[in-house]
Short mmCIF file of N, CA and C in Angstrom, two decimals:
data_model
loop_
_atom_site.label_atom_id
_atom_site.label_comp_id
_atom_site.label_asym_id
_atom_site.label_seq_id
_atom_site.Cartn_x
_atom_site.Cartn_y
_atom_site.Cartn_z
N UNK A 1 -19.17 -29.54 -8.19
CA UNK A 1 -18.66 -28.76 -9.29
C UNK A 1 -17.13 -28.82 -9.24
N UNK A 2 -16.72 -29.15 -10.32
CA UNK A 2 -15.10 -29.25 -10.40
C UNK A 2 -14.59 -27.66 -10.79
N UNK A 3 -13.19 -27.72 -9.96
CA UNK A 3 -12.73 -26.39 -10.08
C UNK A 3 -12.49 -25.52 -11.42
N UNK A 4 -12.41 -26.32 -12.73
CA UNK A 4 -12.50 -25.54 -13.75
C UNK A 4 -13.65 -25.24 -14.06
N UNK A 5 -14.72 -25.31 -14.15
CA UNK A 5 -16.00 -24.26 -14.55
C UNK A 5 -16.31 -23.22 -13.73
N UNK A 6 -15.68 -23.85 -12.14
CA UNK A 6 -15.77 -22.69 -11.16
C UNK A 6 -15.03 -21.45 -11.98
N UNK A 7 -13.82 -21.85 -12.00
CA UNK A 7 -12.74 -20.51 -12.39
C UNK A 7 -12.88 -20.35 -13.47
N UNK A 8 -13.51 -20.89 -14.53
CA UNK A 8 -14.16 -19.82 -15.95
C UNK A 8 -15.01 -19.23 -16.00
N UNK A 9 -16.26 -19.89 -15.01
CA UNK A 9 -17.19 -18.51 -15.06
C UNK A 9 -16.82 -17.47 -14.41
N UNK A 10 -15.80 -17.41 -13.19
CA UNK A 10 -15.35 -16.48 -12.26
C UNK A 10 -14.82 -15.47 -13.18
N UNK A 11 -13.44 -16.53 -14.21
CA UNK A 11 -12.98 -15.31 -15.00
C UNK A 11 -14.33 -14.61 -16.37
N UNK A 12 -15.12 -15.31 -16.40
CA UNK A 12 -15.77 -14.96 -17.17
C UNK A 12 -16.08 -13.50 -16.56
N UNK A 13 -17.12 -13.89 -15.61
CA UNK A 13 -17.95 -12.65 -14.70
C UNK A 13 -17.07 -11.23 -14.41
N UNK A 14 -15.57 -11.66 -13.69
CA UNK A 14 -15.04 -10.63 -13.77
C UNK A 14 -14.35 -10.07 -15.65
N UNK A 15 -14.45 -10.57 -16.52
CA UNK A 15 -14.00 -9.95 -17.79
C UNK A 15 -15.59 -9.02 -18.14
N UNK A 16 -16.50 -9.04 -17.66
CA UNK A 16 -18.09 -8.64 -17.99
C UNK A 16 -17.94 -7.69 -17.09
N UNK A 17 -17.27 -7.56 -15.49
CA UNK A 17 -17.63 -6.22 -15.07
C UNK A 17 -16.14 -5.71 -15.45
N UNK A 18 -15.52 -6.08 -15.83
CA UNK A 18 -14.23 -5.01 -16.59
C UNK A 18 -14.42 -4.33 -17.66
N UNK A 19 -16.10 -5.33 -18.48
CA UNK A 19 -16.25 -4.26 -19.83
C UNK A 19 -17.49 -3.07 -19.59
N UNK A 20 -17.92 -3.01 -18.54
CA UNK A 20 -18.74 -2.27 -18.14
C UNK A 20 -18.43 -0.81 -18.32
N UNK A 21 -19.62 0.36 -18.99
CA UNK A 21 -19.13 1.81 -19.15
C UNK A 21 -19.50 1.95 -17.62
N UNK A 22 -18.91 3.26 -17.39
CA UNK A 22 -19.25 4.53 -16.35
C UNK A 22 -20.43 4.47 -15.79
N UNK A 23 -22.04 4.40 -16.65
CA UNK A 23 -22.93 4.46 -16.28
C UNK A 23 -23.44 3.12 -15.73
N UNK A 24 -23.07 1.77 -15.70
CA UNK A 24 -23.06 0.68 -15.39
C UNK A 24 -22.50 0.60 -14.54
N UNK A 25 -21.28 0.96 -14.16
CA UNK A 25 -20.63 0.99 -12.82
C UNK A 25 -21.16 1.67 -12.22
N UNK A 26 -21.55 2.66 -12.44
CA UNK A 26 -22.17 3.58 -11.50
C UNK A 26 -23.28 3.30 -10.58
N UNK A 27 -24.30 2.89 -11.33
CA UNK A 27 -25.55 1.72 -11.56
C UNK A 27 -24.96 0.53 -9.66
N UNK A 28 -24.04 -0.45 -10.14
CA UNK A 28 -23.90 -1.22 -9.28
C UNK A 28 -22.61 -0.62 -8.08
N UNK A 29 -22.09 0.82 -8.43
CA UNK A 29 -21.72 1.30 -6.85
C UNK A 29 -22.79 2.00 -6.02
N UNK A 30 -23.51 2.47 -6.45
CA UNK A 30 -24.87 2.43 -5.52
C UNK A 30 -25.31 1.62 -4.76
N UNK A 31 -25.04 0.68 -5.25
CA UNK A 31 -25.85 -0.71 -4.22
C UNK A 31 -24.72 -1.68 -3.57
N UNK A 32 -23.04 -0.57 -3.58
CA UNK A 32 -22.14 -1.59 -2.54
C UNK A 32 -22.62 -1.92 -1.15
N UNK A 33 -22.43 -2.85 -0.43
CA UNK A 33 -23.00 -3.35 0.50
C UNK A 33 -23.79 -3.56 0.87
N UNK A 34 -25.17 -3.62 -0.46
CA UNK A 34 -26.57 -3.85 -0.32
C UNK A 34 -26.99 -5.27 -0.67
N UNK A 35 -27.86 -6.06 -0.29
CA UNK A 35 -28.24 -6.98 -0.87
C UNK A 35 -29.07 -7.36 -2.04
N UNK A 36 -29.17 -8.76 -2.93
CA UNK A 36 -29.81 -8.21 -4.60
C UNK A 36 -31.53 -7.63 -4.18
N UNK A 37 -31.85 -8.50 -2.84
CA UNK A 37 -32.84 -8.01 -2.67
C UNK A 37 -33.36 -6.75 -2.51
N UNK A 38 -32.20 -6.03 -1.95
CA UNK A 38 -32.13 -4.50 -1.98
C UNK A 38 -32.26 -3.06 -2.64
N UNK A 39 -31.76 -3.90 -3.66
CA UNK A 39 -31.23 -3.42 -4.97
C UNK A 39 -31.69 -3.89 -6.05
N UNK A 40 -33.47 -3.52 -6.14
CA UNK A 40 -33.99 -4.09 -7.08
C UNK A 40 -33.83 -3.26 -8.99
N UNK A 41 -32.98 -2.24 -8.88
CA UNK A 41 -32.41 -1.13 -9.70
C UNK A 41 -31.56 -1.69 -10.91
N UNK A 42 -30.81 -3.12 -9.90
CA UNK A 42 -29.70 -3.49 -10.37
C UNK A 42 -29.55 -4.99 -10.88
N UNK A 43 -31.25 -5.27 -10.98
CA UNK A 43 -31.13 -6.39 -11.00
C UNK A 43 -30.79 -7.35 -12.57
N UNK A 44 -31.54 -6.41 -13.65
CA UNK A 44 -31.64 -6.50 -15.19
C UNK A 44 -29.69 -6.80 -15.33
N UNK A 45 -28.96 -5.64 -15.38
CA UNK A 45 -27.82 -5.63 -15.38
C UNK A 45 -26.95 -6.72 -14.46
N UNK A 46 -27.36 -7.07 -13.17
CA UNK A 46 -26.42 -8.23 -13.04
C UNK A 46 -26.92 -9.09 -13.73
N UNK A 47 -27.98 -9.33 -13.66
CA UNK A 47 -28.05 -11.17 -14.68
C UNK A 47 -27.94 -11.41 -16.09
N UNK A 48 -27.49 -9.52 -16.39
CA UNK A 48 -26.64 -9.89 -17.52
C UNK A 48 -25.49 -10.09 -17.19
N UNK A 49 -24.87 -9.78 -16.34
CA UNK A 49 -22.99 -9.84 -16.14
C UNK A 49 -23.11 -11.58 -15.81
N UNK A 50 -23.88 -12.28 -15.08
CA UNK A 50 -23.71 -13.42 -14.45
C UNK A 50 -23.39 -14.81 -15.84
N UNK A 51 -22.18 -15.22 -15.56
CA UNK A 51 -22.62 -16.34 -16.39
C UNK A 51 -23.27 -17.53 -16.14
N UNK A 52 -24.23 -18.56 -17.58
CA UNK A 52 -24.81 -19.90 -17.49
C UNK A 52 -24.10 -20.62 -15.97
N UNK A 53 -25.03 -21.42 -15.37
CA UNK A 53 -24.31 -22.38 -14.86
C UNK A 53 -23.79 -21.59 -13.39
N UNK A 54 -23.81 -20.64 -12.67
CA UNK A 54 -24.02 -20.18 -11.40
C UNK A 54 -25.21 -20.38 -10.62
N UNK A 55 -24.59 -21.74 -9.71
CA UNK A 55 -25.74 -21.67 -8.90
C UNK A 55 -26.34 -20.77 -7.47
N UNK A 56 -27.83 -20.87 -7.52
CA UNK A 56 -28.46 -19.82 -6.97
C UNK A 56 -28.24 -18.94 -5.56
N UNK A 57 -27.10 -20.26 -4.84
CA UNK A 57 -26.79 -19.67 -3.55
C UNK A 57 -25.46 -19.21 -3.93
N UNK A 58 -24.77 -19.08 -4.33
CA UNK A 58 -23.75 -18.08 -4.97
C UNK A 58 -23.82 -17.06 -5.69
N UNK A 59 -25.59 -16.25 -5.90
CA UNK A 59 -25.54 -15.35 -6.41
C UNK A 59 -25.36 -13.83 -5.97
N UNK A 60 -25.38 -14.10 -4.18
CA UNK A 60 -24.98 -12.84 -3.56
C UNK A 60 -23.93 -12.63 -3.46
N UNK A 61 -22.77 -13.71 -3.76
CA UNK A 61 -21.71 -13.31 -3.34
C UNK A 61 -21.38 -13.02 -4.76
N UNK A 62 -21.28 -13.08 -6.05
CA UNK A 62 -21.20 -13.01 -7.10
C UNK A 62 -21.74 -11.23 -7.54
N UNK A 63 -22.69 -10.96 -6.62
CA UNK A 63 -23.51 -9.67 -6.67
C UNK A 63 -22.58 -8.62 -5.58
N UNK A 64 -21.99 -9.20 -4.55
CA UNK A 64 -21.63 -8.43 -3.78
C UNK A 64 -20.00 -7.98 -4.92
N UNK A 65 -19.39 -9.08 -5.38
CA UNK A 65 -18.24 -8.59 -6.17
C UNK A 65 -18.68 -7.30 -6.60
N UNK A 66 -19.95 -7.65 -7.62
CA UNK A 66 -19.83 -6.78 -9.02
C UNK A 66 -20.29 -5.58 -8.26
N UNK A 67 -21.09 -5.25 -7.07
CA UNK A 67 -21.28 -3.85 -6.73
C UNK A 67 -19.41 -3.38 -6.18
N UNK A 68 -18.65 -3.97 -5.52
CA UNK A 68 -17.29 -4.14 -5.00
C UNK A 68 -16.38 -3.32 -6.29
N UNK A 69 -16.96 -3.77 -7.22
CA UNK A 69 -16.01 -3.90 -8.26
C UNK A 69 -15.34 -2.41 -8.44
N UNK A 70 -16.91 -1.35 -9.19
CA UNK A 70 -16.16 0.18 -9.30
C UNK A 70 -15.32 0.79 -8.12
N UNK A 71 -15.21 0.66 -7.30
CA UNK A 71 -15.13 1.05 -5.40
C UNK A 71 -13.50 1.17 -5.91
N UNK A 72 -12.68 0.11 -6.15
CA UNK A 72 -11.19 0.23 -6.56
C UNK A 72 -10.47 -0.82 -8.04
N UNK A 73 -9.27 -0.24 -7.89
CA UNK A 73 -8.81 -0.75 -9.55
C UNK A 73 -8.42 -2.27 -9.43
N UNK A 74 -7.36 -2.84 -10.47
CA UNK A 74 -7.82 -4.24 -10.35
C UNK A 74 -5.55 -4.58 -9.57
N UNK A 75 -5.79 -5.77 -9.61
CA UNK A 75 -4.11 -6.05 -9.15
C UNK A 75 -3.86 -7.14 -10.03
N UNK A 76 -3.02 -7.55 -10.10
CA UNK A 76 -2.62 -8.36 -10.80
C UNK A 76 -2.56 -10.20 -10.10
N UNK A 77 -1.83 -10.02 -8.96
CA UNK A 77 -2.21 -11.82 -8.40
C UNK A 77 -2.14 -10.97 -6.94
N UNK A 78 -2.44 -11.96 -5.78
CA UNK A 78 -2.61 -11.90 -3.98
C UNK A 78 -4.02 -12.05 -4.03
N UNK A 79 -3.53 -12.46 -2.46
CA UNK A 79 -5.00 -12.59 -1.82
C UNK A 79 -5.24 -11.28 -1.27
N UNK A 80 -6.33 -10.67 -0.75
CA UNK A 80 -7.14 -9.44 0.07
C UNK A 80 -6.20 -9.25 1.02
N UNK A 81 -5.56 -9.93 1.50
CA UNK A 81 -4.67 -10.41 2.51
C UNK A 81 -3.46 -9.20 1.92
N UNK A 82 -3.16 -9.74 0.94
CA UNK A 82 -1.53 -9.32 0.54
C UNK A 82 -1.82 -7.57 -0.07
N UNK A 83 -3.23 -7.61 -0.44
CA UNK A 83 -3.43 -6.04 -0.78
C UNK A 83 -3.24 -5.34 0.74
N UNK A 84 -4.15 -5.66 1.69
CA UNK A 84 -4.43 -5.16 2.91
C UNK A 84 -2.72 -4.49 2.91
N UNK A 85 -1.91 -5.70 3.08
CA UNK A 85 -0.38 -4.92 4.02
C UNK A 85 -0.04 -4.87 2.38
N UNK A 86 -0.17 -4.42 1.29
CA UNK A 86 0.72 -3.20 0.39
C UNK A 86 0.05 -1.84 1.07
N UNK A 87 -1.12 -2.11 1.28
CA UNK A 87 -1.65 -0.72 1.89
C UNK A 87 -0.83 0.07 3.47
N UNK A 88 -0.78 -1.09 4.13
CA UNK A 88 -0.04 -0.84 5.63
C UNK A 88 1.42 -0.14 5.69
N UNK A 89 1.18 0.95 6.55
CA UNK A 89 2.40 1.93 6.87
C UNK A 89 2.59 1.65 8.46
N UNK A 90 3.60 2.43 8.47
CA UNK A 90 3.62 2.94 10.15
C UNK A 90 2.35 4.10 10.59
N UNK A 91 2.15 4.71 9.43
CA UNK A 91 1.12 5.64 9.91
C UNK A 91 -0.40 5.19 10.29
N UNK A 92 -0.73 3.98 9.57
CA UNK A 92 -2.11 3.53 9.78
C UNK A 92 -2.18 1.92 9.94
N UNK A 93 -0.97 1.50 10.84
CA UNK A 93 -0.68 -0.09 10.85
C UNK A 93 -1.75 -0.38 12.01
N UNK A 94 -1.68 0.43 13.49
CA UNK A 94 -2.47 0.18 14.54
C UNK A 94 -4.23 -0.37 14.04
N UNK A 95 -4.27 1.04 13.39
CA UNK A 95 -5.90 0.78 13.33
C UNK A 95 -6.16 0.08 11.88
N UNK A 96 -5.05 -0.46 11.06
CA UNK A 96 -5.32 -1.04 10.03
C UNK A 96 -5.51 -2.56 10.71
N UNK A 97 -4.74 -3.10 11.56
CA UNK A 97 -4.45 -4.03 12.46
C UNK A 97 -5.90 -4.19 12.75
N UNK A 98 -6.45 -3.23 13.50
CA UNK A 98 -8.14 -3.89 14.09
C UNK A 98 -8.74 -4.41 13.49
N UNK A 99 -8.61 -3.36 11.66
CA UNK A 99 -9.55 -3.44 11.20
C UNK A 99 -10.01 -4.79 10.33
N UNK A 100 -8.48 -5.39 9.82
CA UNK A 100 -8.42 -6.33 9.53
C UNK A 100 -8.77 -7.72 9.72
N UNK A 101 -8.37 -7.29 11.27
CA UNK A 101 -8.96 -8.54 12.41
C UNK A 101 -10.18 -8.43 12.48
N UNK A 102 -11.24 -7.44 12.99
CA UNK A 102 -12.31 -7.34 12.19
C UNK A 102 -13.21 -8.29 11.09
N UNK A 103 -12.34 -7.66 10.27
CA UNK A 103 -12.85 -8.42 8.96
C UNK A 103 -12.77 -9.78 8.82
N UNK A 104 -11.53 -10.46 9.34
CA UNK A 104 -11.45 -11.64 9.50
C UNK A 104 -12.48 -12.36 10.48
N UNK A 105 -12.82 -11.94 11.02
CA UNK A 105 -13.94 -12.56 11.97
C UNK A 105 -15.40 -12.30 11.44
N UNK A 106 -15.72 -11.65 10.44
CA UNK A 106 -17.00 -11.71 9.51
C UNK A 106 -17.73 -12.57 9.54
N UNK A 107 -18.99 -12.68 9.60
CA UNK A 107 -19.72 -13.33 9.51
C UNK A 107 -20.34 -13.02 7.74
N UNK A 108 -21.23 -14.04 7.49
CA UNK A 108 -21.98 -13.18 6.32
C UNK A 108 -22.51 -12.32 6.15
N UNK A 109 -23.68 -12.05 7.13
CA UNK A 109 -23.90 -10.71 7.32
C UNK A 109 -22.80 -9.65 7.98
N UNK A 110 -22.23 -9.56 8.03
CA UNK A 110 -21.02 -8.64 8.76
C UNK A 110 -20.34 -8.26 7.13
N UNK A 111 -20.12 -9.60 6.58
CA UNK A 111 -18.63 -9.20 5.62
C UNK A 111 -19.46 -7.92 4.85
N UNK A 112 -20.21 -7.90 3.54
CA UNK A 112 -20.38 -7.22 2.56
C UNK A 112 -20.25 -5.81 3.18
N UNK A 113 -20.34 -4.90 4.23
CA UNK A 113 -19.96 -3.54 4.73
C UNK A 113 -18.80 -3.95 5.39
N UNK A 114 -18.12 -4.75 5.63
CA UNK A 114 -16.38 -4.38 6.33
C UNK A 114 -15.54 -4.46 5.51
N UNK A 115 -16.19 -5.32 4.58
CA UNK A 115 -15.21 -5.68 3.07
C UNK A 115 -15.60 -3.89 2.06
N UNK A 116 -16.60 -3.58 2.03
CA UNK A 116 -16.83 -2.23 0.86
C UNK A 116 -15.89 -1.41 1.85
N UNK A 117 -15.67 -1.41 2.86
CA UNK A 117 -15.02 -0.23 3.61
C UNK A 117 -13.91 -0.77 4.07
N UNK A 118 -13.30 -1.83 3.68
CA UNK A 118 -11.57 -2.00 3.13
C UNK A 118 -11.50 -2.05 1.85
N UNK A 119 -12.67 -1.97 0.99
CA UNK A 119 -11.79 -2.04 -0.38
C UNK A 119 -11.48 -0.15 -0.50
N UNK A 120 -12.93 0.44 0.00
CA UNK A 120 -13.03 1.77 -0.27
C UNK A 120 -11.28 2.67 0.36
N UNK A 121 -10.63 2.09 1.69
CA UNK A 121 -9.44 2.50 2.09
C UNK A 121 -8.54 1.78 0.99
N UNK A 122 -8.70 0.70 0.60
CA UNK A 122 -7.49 0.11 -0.44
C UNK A 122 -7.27 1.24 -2.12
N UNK A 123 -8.15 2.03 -1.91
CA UNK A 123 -8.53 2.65 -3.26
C UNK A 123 -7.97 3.58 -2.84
N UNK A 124 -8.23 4.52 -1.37
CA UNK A 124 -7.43 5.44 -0.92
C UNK A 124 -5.84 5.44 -1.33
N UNK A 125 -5.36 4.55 -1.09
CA UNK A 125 -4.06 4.28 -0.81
C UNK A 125 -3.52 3.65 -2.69
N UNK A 126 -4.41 3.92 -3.21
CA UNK A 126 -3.81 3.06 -4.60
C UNK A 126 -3.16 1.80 -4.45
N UNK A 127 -4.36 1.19 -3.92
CA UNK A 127 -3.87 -0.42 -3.97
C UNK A 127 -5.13 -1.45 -5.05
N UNK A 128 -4.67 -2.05 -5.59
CA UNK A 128 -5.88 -2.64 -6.40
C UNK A 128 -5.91 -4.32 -6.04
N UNK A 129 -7.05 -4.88 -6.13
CA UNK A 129 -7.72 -6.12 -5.62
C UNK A 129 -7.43 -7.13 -6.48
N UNK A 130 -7.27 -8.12 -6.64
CA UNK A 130 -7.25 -9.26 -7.36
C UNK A 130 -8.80 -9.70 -7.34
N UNK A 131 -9.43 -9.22 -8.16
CA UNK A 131 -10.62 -9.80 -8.30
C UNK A 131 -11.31 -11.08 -8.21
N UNK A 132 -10.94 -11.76 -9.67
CA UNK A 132 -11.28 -13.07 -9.49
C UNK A 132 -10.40 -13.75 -8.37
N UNK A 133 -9.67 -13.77 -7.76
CA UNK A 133 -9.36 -14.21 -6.82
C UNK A 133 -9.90 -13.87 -5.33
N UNK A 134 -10.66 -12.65 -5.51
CA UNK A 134 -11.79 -12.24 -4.50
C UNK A 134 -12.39 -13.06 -4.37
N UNK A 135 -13.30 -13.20 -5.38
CA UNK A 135 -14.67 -13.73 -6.00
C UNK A 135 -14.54 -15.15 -5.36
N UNK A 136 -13.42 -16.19 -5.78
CA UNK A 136 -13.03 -17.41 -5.50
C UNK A 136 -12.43 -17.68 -3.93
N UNK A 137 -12.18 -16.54 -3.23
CA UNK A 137 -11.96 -16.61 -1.80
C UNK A 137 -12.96 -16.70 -1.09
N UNK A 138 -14.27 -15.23 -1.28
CA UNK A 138 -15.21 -15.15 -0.97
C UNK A 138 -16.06 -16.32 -1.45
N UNK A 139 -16.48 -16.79 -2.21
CA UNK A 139 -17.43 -18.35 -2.04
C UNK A 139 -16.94 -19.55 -1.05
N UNK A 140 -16.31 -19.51 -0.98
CA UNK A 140 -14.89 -20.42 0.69
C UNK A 140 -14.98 -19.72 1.99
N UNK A 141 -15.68 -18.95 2.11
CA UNK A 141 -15.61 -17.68 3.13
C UNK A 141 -16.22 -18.44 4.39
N UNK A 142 -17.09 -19.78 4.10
CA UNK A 142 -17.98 -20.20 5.41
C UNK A 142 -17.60 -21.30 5.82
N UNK A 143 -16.73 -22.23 4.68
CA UNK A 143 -16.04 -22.83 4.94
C UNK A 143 -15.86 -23.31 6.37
N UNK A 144 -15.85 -24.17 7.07
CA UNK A 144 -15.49 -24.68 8.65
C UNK A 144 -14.13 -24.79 8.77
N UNK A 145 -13.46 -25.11 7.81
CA UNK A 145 -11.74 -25.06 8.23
C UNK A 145 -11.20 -23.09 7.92
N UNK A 146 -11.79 -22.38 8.02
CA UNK A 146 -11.62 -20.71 7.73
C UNK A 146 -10.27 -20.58 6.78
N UNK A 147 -10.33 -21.36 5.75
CA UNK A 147 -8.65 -21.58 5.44
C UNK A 147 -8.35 -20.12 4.04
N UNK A 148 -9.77 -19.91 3.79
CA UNK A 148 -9.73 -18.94 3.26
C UNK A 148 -9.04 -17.10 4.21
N UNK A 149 -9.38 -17.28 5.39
CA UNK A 149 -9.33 -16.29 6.76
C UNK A 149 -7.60 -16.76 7.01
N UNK A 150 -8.08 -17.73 7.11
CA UNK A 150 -6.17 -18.15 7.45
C UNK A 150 -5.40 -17.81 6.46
N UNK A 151 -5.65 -17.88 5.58
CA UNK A 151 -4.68 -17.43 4.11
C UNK A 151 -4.27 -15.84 4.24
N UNK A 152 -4.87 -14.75 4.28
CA UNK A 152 -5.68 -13.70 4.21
C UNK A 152 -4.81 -13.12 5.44
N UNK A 153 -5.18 -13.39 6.79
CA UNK A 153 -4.03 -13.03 7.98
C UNK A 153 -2.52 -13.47 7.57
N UNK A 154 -2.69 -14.72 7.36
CA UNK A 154 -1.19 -15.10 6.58
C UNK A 154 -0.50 -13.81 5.99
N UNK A 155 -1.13 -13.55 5.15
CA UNK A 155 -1.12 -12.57 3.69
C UNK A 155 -0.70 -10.98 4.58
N UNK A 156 -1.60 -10.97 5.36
CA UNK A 156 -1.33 -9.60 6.18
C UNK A 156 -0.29 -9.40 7.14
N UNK A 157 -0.60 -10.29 8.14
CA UNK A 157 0.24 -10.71 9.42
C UNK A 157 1.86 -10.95 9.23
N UNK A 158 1.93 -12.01 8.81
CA UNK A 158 3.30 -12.81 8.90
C UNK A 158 4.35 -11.86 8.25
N UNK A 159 5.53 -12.01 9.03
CA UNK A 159 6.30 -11.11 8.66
C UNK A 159 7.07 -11.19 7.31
N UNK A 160 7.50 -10.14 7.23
CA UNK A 160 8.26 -10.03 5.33
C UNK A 160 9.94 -10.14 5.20
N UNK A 161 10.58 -11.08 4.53
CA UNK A 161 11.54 -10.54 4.22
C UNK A 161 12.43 -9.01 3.87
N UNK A 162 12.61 -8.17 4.64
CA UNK A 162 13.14 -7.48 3.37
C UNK A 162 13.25 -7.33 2.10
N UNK A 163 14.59 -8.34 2.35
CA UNK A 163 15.65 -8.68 1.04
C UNK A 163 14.79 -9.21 0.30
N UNK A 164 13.65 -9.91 0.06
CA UNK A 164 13.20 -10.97 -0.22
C UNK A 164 12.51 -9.89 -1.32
N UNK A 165 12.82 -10.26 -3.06
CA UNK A 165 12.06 -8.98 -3.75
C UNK A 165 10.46 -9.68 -4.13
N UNK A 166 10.59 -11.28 -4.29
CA UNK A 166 9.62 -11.66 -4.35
C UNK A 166 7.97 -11.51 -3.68
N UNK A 167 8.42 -11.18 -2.32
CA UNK A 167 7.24 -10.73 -1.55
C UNK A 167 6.51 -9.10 -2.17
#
């Protein structure tokens, strides 16, 4: 699959859970960190959000977004990475530090509950996610070169300019 149908249905999928009411969101935050198998409640409503042309082993991770989705608001560009440290203070750098590392070491079964419970602290803190750029990290997530994980610590880790307003 070439990268443009990837990233139109991505933006597609996320413009479908952005038009979602209250009771639809509501619907798929119930079932954050559950699997579709899990969550047989929710199933009518995602495969309406899903667009043509998603194939079948990308539909949990596509499912794990859209339950992800109500949990916090949206950002504009970064990786998970670059939300994580807008969130990071002196007050919660130590154990933000674990937690991160943590997460970076996910497995598949591991990610969908370490990821709902950093987005759920990113919401704390009024930080919002770059979605489709979630969505498009997370399908890279198993990747053998972890370059998605490497990006992501990058994003967190490496130190900041100051001066630098761009960062």
């Amino acid at each position: 699959m070439t990268t443009e149908p990837r990233t139109a249905r991505i933006e597609a999928f996320c413009g479908r859970l952005q038009a979602l009411d209250a009771g639809e969101r509501a619907r798929l935050k119930r079932c954050a960190g559950r699997s579709l198998a899990e969550s047989p409640e929710t199933l009518g409503l995602f495969y309406r959000l899903l667009p043509p042309g998603i194939p079948e082993r990308d539909e949990e991770t596509y499912f794990l977004v859209a339950t992800l989705y109500p949990l916090a608001g949206a950002a504009d560009a970064g990786s998970f990475g670059a939300s994580l440290s807008r969130a990071r203070n002196p007050q919660n750098e130590r154990g933000l530090d674990r937690r991160v590392e943590t997460l970076l070491d996910s497995d598949e079964a591991q990610l969908p509950v370490r990821l709902r419970r950093a987005i759920h602290f990113l919401q704390s803190q009024a930080v919002g996610v770059d979605w489709p750029r979630l969505l498009r990290d997370l399908l890279l997530w198993t990747h053998p070169d972890r370059f998605v994980q490497k990006a992501w610590a990058r994003a967190y880790f490496a130190p900041r300019d100051v001066e630098d307003p761009a960062q």
